[in-house]
PDB file of C-alpha atoms in Angstrom:
ATOM      1  CA  UNK A   1     -11.581  22.213 -33.270  1.00 40.00           C
ATOM      2  CA  UNK A   2      -8.914  23.276 -30.512  1.00 40.00           C
ATOM      3  CA  UNK A   3     -10.038  22.831 -27.150  1.00 39.00           C
ATOM      4  CA  UNK A   4      -8.656  24.404 -23.988  1.00 40.00           C
ATOM      5  CA  UNK A   5      -9.449  26.498 -20.952  1.00 39.00           C
ATOM      6  CA  UNK A   6      -9.825  30.344 -20.561  1.00 38.00           C
ATOM      7  CA  UNK A   7     -10.907  31.867 -17.481  1.00 39.00           C
ATOM      8  CA  UNK A   8     -11.535  35.374 -16.130  1.00 35.00           C
ATOM      9  CA  UNK A   9     -10.324  35.244 -12.695  1.00 39.00           C
ATOM     10  CA  UNK A  10     -12.237  35.990  -9.552  1.00 39.00           C
ATOM     11  CA  UNK A  11     -15.446  37.668 -10.830  1.00 38.00           C
ATOM     12  CA  UNK A  12     -19.232  36.743 -10.208  1.00 38.00           C
ATOM     13  CA  UNK A  13     -19.654  36.893 -14.063  1.00 38.00           C
ATOM     14  CA  UNK A  14     -17.260  34.534 -16.003  1.00 38.00           C
ATOM     15  CA  UNK A  15     -16.981  32.616 -19.113  1.00 41.00           C
ATOM     16  CA  UNK A  16     -15.212  29.281 -19.202  1.00 40.00           C
ATOM     17  CA  UNK A  17     -14.127  28.101 -22.811  1.00 38.00           C
ATOM     18  CA  UNK A  18     -12.824  24.762 -23.709  1.00 44.00           C
ATOM     19  CA  UNK A  19     -10.203  25.971 -26.174  1.00 46.00           C
ATOM     20  CA  UNK A  20      -6.752  25.146 -27.254  1.00 40.00           C
ATOM     21  CA  UNK A  21      -6.207  22.120 -24.761  1.00 44.00           C
ATOM     22  CA  UNK A  22      -3.968  20.316 -27.031  1.00 47.00           C
ATOM     23  CA  UNK A  23      -1.541  23.199 -27.389  1.00 47.00           C
ATOM     24  CA  UNK A  24      -0.813  22.809 -23.923  1.00 48.00           C
ATOM     25  CA  UNK A  25       0.860  19.612 -24.227  1.00 49.00           C
ATOM     26  CA  UNK A  26       1.075  18.410 -27.953  1.00 49.00           C
ATOM     27  CA  UNK A  27       2.111  14.864 -26.779  1.00 48.00           C
ATOM     28  CA  UNK A  28      -1.205  14.273 -25.232  1.00 48.00           C
ATOM     29  CA  UNK A  29      -3.413  15.831 -27.940  1.00 46.00           C
ATOM     30  CA  UNK A  30      -4.336  12.448 -29.582  1.00 51.00           C
ATOM     31  CA  UNK A  31      -4.556  10.101 -26.401  1.00 53.00           C
ATOM     32  CA  UNK A  32      -7.695   8.298 -26.166  1.00 57.00           C
ATOM     33  CA  UNK A  33      -8.058   9.682 -22.533  1.00 56.00           C
ATOM     34  CA  UNK A  34      -8.151  13.328 -23.866  1.00 56.00           C
ATOM     35  CA  UNK A  35     -11.785  12.822 -25.210  1.00 58.00           C
ATOM     36  CA  UNK A  36     -12.865  11.349 -21.813  1.00 60.00           C
ATOM     37  CA  UNK A  37     -10.987  14.027 -19.867  1.00 59.00           C
ATOM     38  CA  UNK A  38     -12.460  17.026 -22.036  1.00 59.00           C
ATOM     39  CA  UNK A  39     -15.997  15.643 -21.714  1.00 60.00           C
ATOM     40  CA  UNK A  40     -15.700  15.091 -17.871  1.00 58.00           C
ATOM     41  CA  UNK A  41     -14.233  18.693 -17.221  1.00 60.00           C
ATOM     42  CA  UNK A  42     -17.078  20.016 -19.718  1.00 58.00           C
ATOM     43  CA  UNK A  43     -19.832  18.386 -17.588  1.00 60.00           C
ATOM     44  CA  UNK A  44     -18.230  19.572 -14.431  1.00 58.00           C
ATOM     45  CA  UNK A  45     -18.047  23.325 -15.696  1.00 58.00           C
ATOM     46  CA  UNK A  46     -21.522  23.222 -17.079  1.00 57.00           C
ATOM     47  CA  UNK A  47     -22.917  22.011 -13.745  1.00 56.00           C
ATOM     48  CA  UNK A  48     -21.588  25.099 -11.928  1.00 58.00           C
ATOM     49  CA  UNK A  49     -23.784  27.954 -11.063  1.00 56.00           C
ATOM     50  CA  UNK A  50     -23.429  31.076 -13.489  1.00 54.00           C
ATOM     51  CA  UNK A  51     -22.310  33.121 -10.700  1.00 56.00           C
ATOM     52  CA  UNK A  52     -19.939  30.839  -8.899  1.00 61.00           C
ATOM     53  CA  UNK A  53     -16.927  32.649  -7.726  1.00 77.00           C
ATOM     54  CA  UNK A  54     -13.548  31.716  -9.080  1.00 83.00           C
ATOM     55  CA  UNK A  55      -9.992  32.201  -7.517  1.00 89.00           C
ATOM     56  CA  UNK A  56      -6.958  31.839  -9.594  1.00 92.00           C
ATOM     57  CA  UNK A  57      -3.535  31.059  -8.024  1.00 95.00           C
ATOM     58  CA  UNK A  58      -0.283  29.052  -8.330  1.00 96.00           C
ATOM     59  CA  UNK A  59       0.375  25.682  -6.708  1.00 97.00           C
ATOM     60  CA  UNK A  60       3.819  23.849  -6.200  1.00 97.00           C
ATOM     61  CA  UNK A  61       4.814  20.827  -4.009  1.00 96.00           C
ATOM     62  CA  UNK A  62       6.746  17.804  -2.918  1.00 95.00           C
ATOM     63  CA  UNK A  63       6.151  14.039  -4.028  1.00 93.00           C
ATOM     64  CA  UNK A  64       7.248  11.159  -2.247  1.00 89.00           C
ATOM     65  CA  UNK A  65       7.037   8.508  -4.751  1.00 84.00           C
ATOM     66  CA  UNK A  66       5.834   4.810  -3.933  1.00 81.00           C
ATOM     67  CA  UNK A  67       6.320   2.334  -6.773  1.00 78.00           C
ATOM     68  CA  UNK A  68       4.115  -0.626  -6.466  1.00 72.00           C
ATOM     69  CA  UNK A  69       4.789  -3.754  -8.493  1.00 72.00           C
ATOM     70  CA  UNK A  70       2.588  -6.738  -8.938  1.00 64.00           C
ATOM     71  CA  UNK A  71       5.559  -9.112  -8.030  1.00 61.00           C
ATOM     72  CA  UNK A  72       6.857  -8.450  -4.416  1.00 55.00           C
ATOM     73  CA  UNK A  73      10.363  -9.542  -5.350  1.00 54.00           C
ATOM     74  CA  UNK A  74      10.535  -6.746  -7.743  1.00 58.00           C
ATOM     75  CA  UNK A  75       9.022  -4.165  -5.725  1.00 57.00           C
ATOM     76  CA  UNK A  76      11.679  -4.623  -2.926  1.00 58.00           C
ATOM     77  CA  UNK A  77      14.260  -3.698  -5.687  1.00 62.00           C
ATOM     78  CA  UNK A  78      13.171  -0.392  -6.231  1.00 70.00           C
ATOM     79  CA  UNK A  79      13.438   2.535  -3.489  1.00 69.00           C
ATOM     80  CA  UNK A  80      11.173   5.806  -3.254  1.00 71.00           C
ATOM     81  CA  UNK A  81      12.681   9.035  -4.420  1.00 73.00           C
ATOM     82  CA  UNK A  82      11.773  12.588  -4.121  1.00 84.00           C
ATOM     83  CA  UNK A  83       9.729  14.617  -6.698  1.00 90.00           C
ATOM     84  CA  UNK A  84       7.914  17.619  -7.329  1.00 94.00           C
ATOM     85  CA  UNK A  85       4.936  19.365  -9.207  1.00 96.00           C
ATOM     86  CA  UNK A  86       3.966  22.926 -10.130  1.00 96.00           C
ATOM     87  CA  UNK A  87       1.517  24.850 -11.972  1.00 96.00           C
ATOM     88  CA  UNK A  88      -1.671  26.923 -12.077  1.00 96.00           C
ATOM     89  CA  UNK A  89      -4.653  26.169 -10.221  1.00 95.00           C
ATOM     90  CA  UNK A  90      -8.308  27.343  -9.840  1.00 91.00           C
ATOM     91  CA  UNK A  91     -10.664  27.109  -6.787  1.00 91.00           C
ATOM     92  CA  UNK A  92     -14.622  27.435  -7.396  1.00 85.00           C
ATOM     93  CA  UNK A  93     -16.516  28.437  -4.365  1.00 83.00           C
ATOM     94  CA  UNK A  94     -20.106  26.921  -4.595  1.00 81.00           C
ATOM     95  CA  UNK A  95     -23.132  28.347  -3.311  1.00 79.00           C
ATOM     96  CA  UNK A  96     -23.290  25.674  -0.681  1.00 82.00           C
ATOM     97  CA  UNK A  97     -21.640  26.951   2.446  1.00 83.00           C
ATOM     98  CA  UNK A  98     -18.119  25.441   2.853  1.00 85.00           C
ATOM     99  CA  UNK A  99     -18.331  23.487  -0.490  1.00 90.00           C
ATOM    100  CA  UNK A 100     -16.027  24.194  -3.388  1.00 91.00           C
ATOM    101  CA  UNK A 101     -14.116  22.503  -6.393  1.00 91.00           C
ATOM    102  CA  UNK A 102     -10.282  22.933  -7.067  1.00 93.00           C
ATOM    103  CA  UNK A 103      -8.765  22.261 -10.631  1.00 91.00           C
ATOM    104  CA  UNK A 104      -5.234  22.377 -11.460  1.00 94.00           C
ATOM    105  CA  UNK A 105      -2.920  21.980 -14.350  1.00 93.00           C
ATOM    106  CA  UNK A 106       0.598  20.594 -13.062  1.00 95.00           C
ATOM    107  CA  UNK A 107       3.731  19.423 -14.416  1.00 96.00           C
ATOM    108  CA  UNK A 108       4.676  16.529 -12.168  1.00 95.00           C
ATOM    109  CA  UNK A 109       7.803  14.580 -11.844  1.00 92.00           C
ATOM    110  CA  UNK A 110       8.337  11.388  -9.844  1.00 89.00           C
ATOM    111  CA  UNK A 111      11.203   9.073  -9.716  1.00 83.00           C
ATOM    112  CA  UNK A 112      12.274   5.577  -8.214  1.00 77.00           C
ATOM    113  CA  UNK A 113      15.849   3.895  -8.105  1.00 76.00           C
ATOM    114  CA  UNK A 114      16.719   0.477  -8.677  1.00 74.00           C
ATOM    115  CA  UNK A 115      18.923  -0.468  -5.660  1.00 71.00           C
ATOM    116  CA  UNK A 116      21.178  -3.088  -7.415  1.00 67.00           C
ATOM    117  CA  UNK A 117      22.277  -1.102 -10.296  1.00 70.00           C
ATOM    118  CA  UNK A 118      21.570   2.577  -9.197  1.00 72.00           C
ATOM    119  CA  UNK A 119      19.494   3.211 -12.363  1.00 76.00           C
ATOM    120  CA  UNK A 120      16.763   5.899 -12.023  1.00 77.00           C
ATOM    121  CA  UNK A 121      13.326   5.519 -13.044  1.00 80.00           C
ATOM    122  CA  UNK A 122      11.682   8.840 -14.058  1.00 84.00           C
ATOM    123  CA  UNK A 123       8.127   9.752 -14.776  1.00 86.00           C
ATOM    124  CA  UNK A 124       7.210  13.010 -16.231  1.00 92.00           C
ATOM    125  CA  UNK A 125       3.526  13.866 -16.448  1.00 93.00           C
ATOM    126  CA  UNK A 126       1.054  16.678 -17.292  1.00 93.00           C
ATOM    127  CA  UNK A 127      -1.564  16.062 -14.217  1.00 95.00           C
ATOM    128  CA  UNK A 128      -5.090  17.668 -13.963  1.00 93.00           C
ATOM    129  CA  UNK A 129      -6.528  17.049 -10.386  1.00 95.00           C
ATOM    130  CA  UNK A 130     -10.252  17.831 -10.043  1.00 92.00           C
ATOM    131  CA  UNK A 131     -10.932  17.787  -6.178  1.00 95.00           C
ATOM    132  CA  UNK A 132     -14.066  18.368  -4.436  1.00 93.00           C
ATOM    133  CA  UNK A 133     -13.497  20.248  -1.079  1.00 95.00           C
ATOM    134  CA  UNK A 134     -15.548  20.782   2.011  1.00 95.00           C
ATOM    135  CA  UNK A 135     -14.431  23.213   4.767  1.00 93.00           C
ATOM    136  CA  UNK A 136     -14.975  24.785   8.082  1.00 92.00           C
ATOM    137  CA  UNK A 137     -14.346  28.394   8.573  1.00 86.00           C
ATOM    138  CA  UNK A 138     -12.427  29.827  11.544  1.00 85.00           C
ATOM    139  CA  UNK A 139     -13.572  33.379  11.823  1.00 76.00           C
ATOM    140  CA  UNK A 140     -12.208  35.251   8.648  1.00 78.00           C
ATOM    141  CA  UNK A 141      -8.624  33.899   9.473  1.00 89.00           C
ATOM    142  CA  UNK A 142      -8.651  30.444   8.295  1.00 93.00           C
ATOM    143  CA  UNK A 143     -10.631  27.568   6.859  1.00 93.00           C
ATOM    144  CA  UNK A 144      -9.989  23.963   7.405  1.00 96.00           C
ATOM    145  CA  UNK A 145     -10.920  21.616   4.707  1.00 96.00           C
ATOM    146  CA  UNK A 146     -10.881  18.119   3.388  1.00 97.00           C
ATOM    147  CA  UNK A 147     -10.914  17.093  -0.184  1.00 97.00           C
ATOM    148  CA  UNK A 148     -10.909  14.128  -2.633  1.00 97.00           C
ATOM    149  CA  UNK A 149     -11.202  13.525  -6.310  1.00 94.00           C
ATOM    150  CA  UNK A 150      -9.875  12.050  -9.603  1.00 93.00           C
ATOM    151  CA  UNK A 151      -6.611  13.079 -11.363  1.00 95.00           C
ATOM    152  CA  UNK A 152      -5.926  12.719 -14.900  1.00 92.00           C
ATOM    153  CA  UNK A 153      -2.343  11.885 -15.776  1.00 92.00           C
ATOM    154  CA  UNK A 154      -0.602  12.243 -19.295  1.00 92.00           C
ATOM    155  CA  UNK A 155       2.881  11.159 -19.960  1.00 91.00           C
ATOM    156  CA  UNK A 156       5.082  13.903 -21.597  1.00 90.00           C
ATOM    157  CA  UNK A 157       8.660  12.823 -20.805  1.00 78.00           C
ATOM    158  CA  UNK A 158      10.427   9.507 -22.190  1.00 82.00           C
ATOM    159  CA  UNK A 159       7.984   6.575 -22.201  1.00 85.00           C
ATOM    160  CA  UNK A 160      10.579   3.830 -22.470  1.00 83.00           C
ATOM    161  CA  UNK A 161      13.868   2.905 -20.843  1.00 79.00           C
ATOM    162  CA  UNK A 162      16.054   0.140 -21.132  1.00 79.00           C
ATOM    163  CA  UNK A 163      17.431  -1.044 -17.881  1.00 74.00           C
ATOM    164  CA  UNK A 164      20.274  -3.558 -17.028  1.00 71.00           C
ATOM    165  CA  UNK A 165      17.573  -6.409 -16.254  1.00 71.00           C
ATOM    166  CA  UNK A 166      14.578  -5.462 -18.342  1.00 75.00           C
ATOM    167  CA  UNK A 167      12.525  -2.632 -19.928  1.00 81.00           C
ATOM    168  CA  UNK A 168      10.443  -0.160 -18.475  1.00 80.00           C
ATOM    169  CA  UNK A 169       7.321   1.368 -20.519  1.00 86.00           C
ATOM    170  CA  UNK A 170       5.027   4.061 -19.111  1.00 87.00           C
ATOM    171  CA  UNK A 171       1.414   4.298 -20.291  1.00 89.00           C
ATOM    172  CA  UNK A 172       0.340   7.274 -22.353  1.00 89.00           C
ATOM    173  CA  UNK A 173      -2.267   8.442 -19.828  1.00 89.00           C
ATOM    174  CA  UNK A 174      -3.843   6.996 -16.610  1.00 91.00           C
ATOM    175  CA  UNK A 175      -6.309   7.898 -13.650  1.00 92.00           C
ATOM    176  CA  UNK A 176      -5.569   8.232  -9.997  1.00 94.00           C
ATOM    177  CA  UNK A 177      -7.280   9.644  -7.072  1.00 95.00           C
ATOM    178  CA  UNK A 178      -6.615  12.152  -4.286  1.00 97.00           C
ATOM    179  CA  UNK A 179      -7.816  12.193  -0.597  1.00 97.00           C
ATOM    180  CA  UNK A 180      -6.369  14.726   1.902  1.00 97.00           C
ATOM    181  CA  UNK A 181      -6.915  18.023   3.861  1.00 97.00           C
ATOM    182  CA  UNK A 182      -5.699  21.391   4.333  1.00 96.00           C
ATOM    183  CA  UNK A 183      -5.741  24.881   5.625  1.00 96.00           C
ATOM    184  CA  UNK A 184      -6.426  28.160   4.010  1.00 95.00           C
ATOM    185  CA  UNK A 185      -5.131  31.221   5.533  1.00 94.00           C
ATOM    186  CA  UNK A 186      -6.927  34.697   4.976  1.00 90.00           C
ATOM    187  CA  UNK A 187      -8.201  33.384   1.727  1.00 86.00           C
ATOM    188  CA  UNK A 188      -4.809  33.341  -0.031  1.00 92.00           C
ATOM    189  CA  UNK A 189      -2.360  31.055   1.291  1.00 96.00           C
ATOM    190  CA  UNK A 190      -3.247  27.395   1.198  1.00 97.00           C
ATOM    191  CA  UNK A 191      -1.250  24.267   2.539  1.00 97.00           C
ATOM    192  CA  UNK A 192      -2.323  20.837   1.895  1.00 97.00           C
ATOM    193  CA  UNK A 193      -1.199  17.110   2.466  1.00 97.00           C
ATOM    194  CA  UNK A 194      -2.681  14.306   0.526  1.00 97.00           C
ATOM    195  CA  UNK A 195      -2.237  10.639  -0.842  1.00 97.00           C
ATOM    196  CA  UNK A 196      -2.301  10.098  -4.534  1.00 95.00           C
ATOM    197  CA  UNK A 197      -2.951   6.494  -5.781  1.00 94.00           C
ATOM    198  CA  UNK A 198      -3.309   5.015  -9.077  1.00 92.00           C
ATOM    199  CA  UNK A 199      -6.598   3.337 -10.019  1.00 90.00           C
ATOM    200  CA  UNK A 200      -4.994   1.295 -12.612  1.00 87.00           C
ATOM    201  CA  UNK A 201      -1.360   0.383 -13.878  1.00 86.00           C
ATOM    202  CA  UNK A 202       0.894   3.322 -14.883  1.00 86.00           C
ATOM    203  CA  UNK A 203       3.530   1.412 -16.327  1.00 85.00           C
ATOM    204  CA  UNK A 204       4.910  -2.129 -17.309  1.00 84.00           C
ATOM    205  CA  UNK A 205       8.112  -3.712 -16.506  1.00 80.00           C
ATOM    206  CA  UNK A 206       9.296  -6.602 -18.874  1.00 79.00           C
ATOM    207  CA  UNK A 207      12.387  -8.837 -17.977  1.00 72.00           C
ATOM    208  CA  UNK A 208      13.885 -12.268 -18.920  1.00 68.00           C
ATOM    209  CA  UNK A 209      14.166 -15.132 -16.574  1.00 66.00           C
ATOM    210  CA  UNK A 210      15.781 -18.274 -17.978  1.00 68.00           C
ATOM    211  CA  UNK A 211      15.036 -17.193 -21.324  1.00 71.00           C
ATOM    212  CA  UNK A 212      11.451 -16.344 -20.632  1.00 69.00           C
ATOM    213  CA  UNK A 213      10.039 -12.925 -20.802  1.00 72.00           C
ATOM    214  CA  UNK A 214       8.022 -12.089 -17.907  1.00 73.00           C
ATOM    215  CA  UNK A 215       6.198  -8.758 -17.213  1.00 76.00           C
ATOM    216  CA  UNK A 216       5.033  -6.812 -13.876  1.00 76.00           C
ATOM    217  CA  UNK A 217       2.439  -4.292 -13.619  1.00 81.00           C
ATOM    218  CA  UNK A 218       3.613  -0.992 -12.070  1.00 82.00           C
ATOM    219  CA  UNK A 219       1.343   1.532 -10.232  1.00 84.00           C
ATOM    220  CA  UNK A 220       2.916   5.039  -9.166  1.00 85.00           C
ATOM    221  CA  UNK A 221       1.450   6.327  -5.784  1.00 89.00           C
ATOM    222  CA  UNK A 222       2.834   8.894  -3.348  1.00 90.00           C
ATOM    223  CA  UNK A 223       2.339  11.386  -0.600  1.00 94.00           C
ATOM    224  CA  UNK A 224       2.049  14.958  -1.680  1.00 96.00           C
ATOM    225  CA  UNK A 225       2.732  18.059   0.360  1.00 97.00           C
ATOM    226  CA  UNK A 226       1.614  21.322  -1.407  1.00 97.00           C
ATOM    227  CA  UNK A 227       1.514  25.080  -0.972  1.00 97.00           C
ATOM    228  CA  UNK A 228      -0.673  27.358  -3.142  1.00 97.00           C
ATOM    229  CA  UNK A 229      -1.397  31.150  -3.437  1.00 97.00           C
ATOM    230  CA  UNK A 230      -4.788  32.529  -4.626  1.00 94.00           C
ATOM    231  CA  UNK A 231      -4.564  35.902  -5.878  1.00 91.00           C
TER     232      UNK A 231
END
């Protein structure tokens, strides 16, 4: 049965259906993490109170990518590059004062550059961050908050690239985590800064030294600055 998300925005009576999920991104429809992701999100949504308030918005931001390799010599050969992300977002206000959950569906692009050859390593993914947030209100003007949570990533771009000195292969899916903070102005405009770090390898780099094939594990981390607007 097709699975996905359908939401009636900002209402005290709402229905959340898991429907047509694999149509959002056909490339990730059959990945093993899809089942884990769907079950996790279903459990999260079912645990929310029936009358929890929902705010729908749009989110976009900047990535400063940090590619970490298991061999320090190779890590020094790759420089950080800029990237971006964009997509819809939902904010659930929980009945506990100051607490909430933020869920988004983002197109995310990150890059690294091989210093010696000038080759670019591009990672295009569909990212679903699920962050728990807690905030302190400043009258009715602003709310300061901190947040943390897991993020599910699914590769949608090219998964393999042949480089001058080896082969670069991205994983089909992976899990990372976020920790950060931000400010919400007049319940509409939100600005955040966070660090996103991989909880496992996101790619593998194979290269040949003296006719021996070696491999290095890659983790893609990064600082993120985001701007969101809730309707």
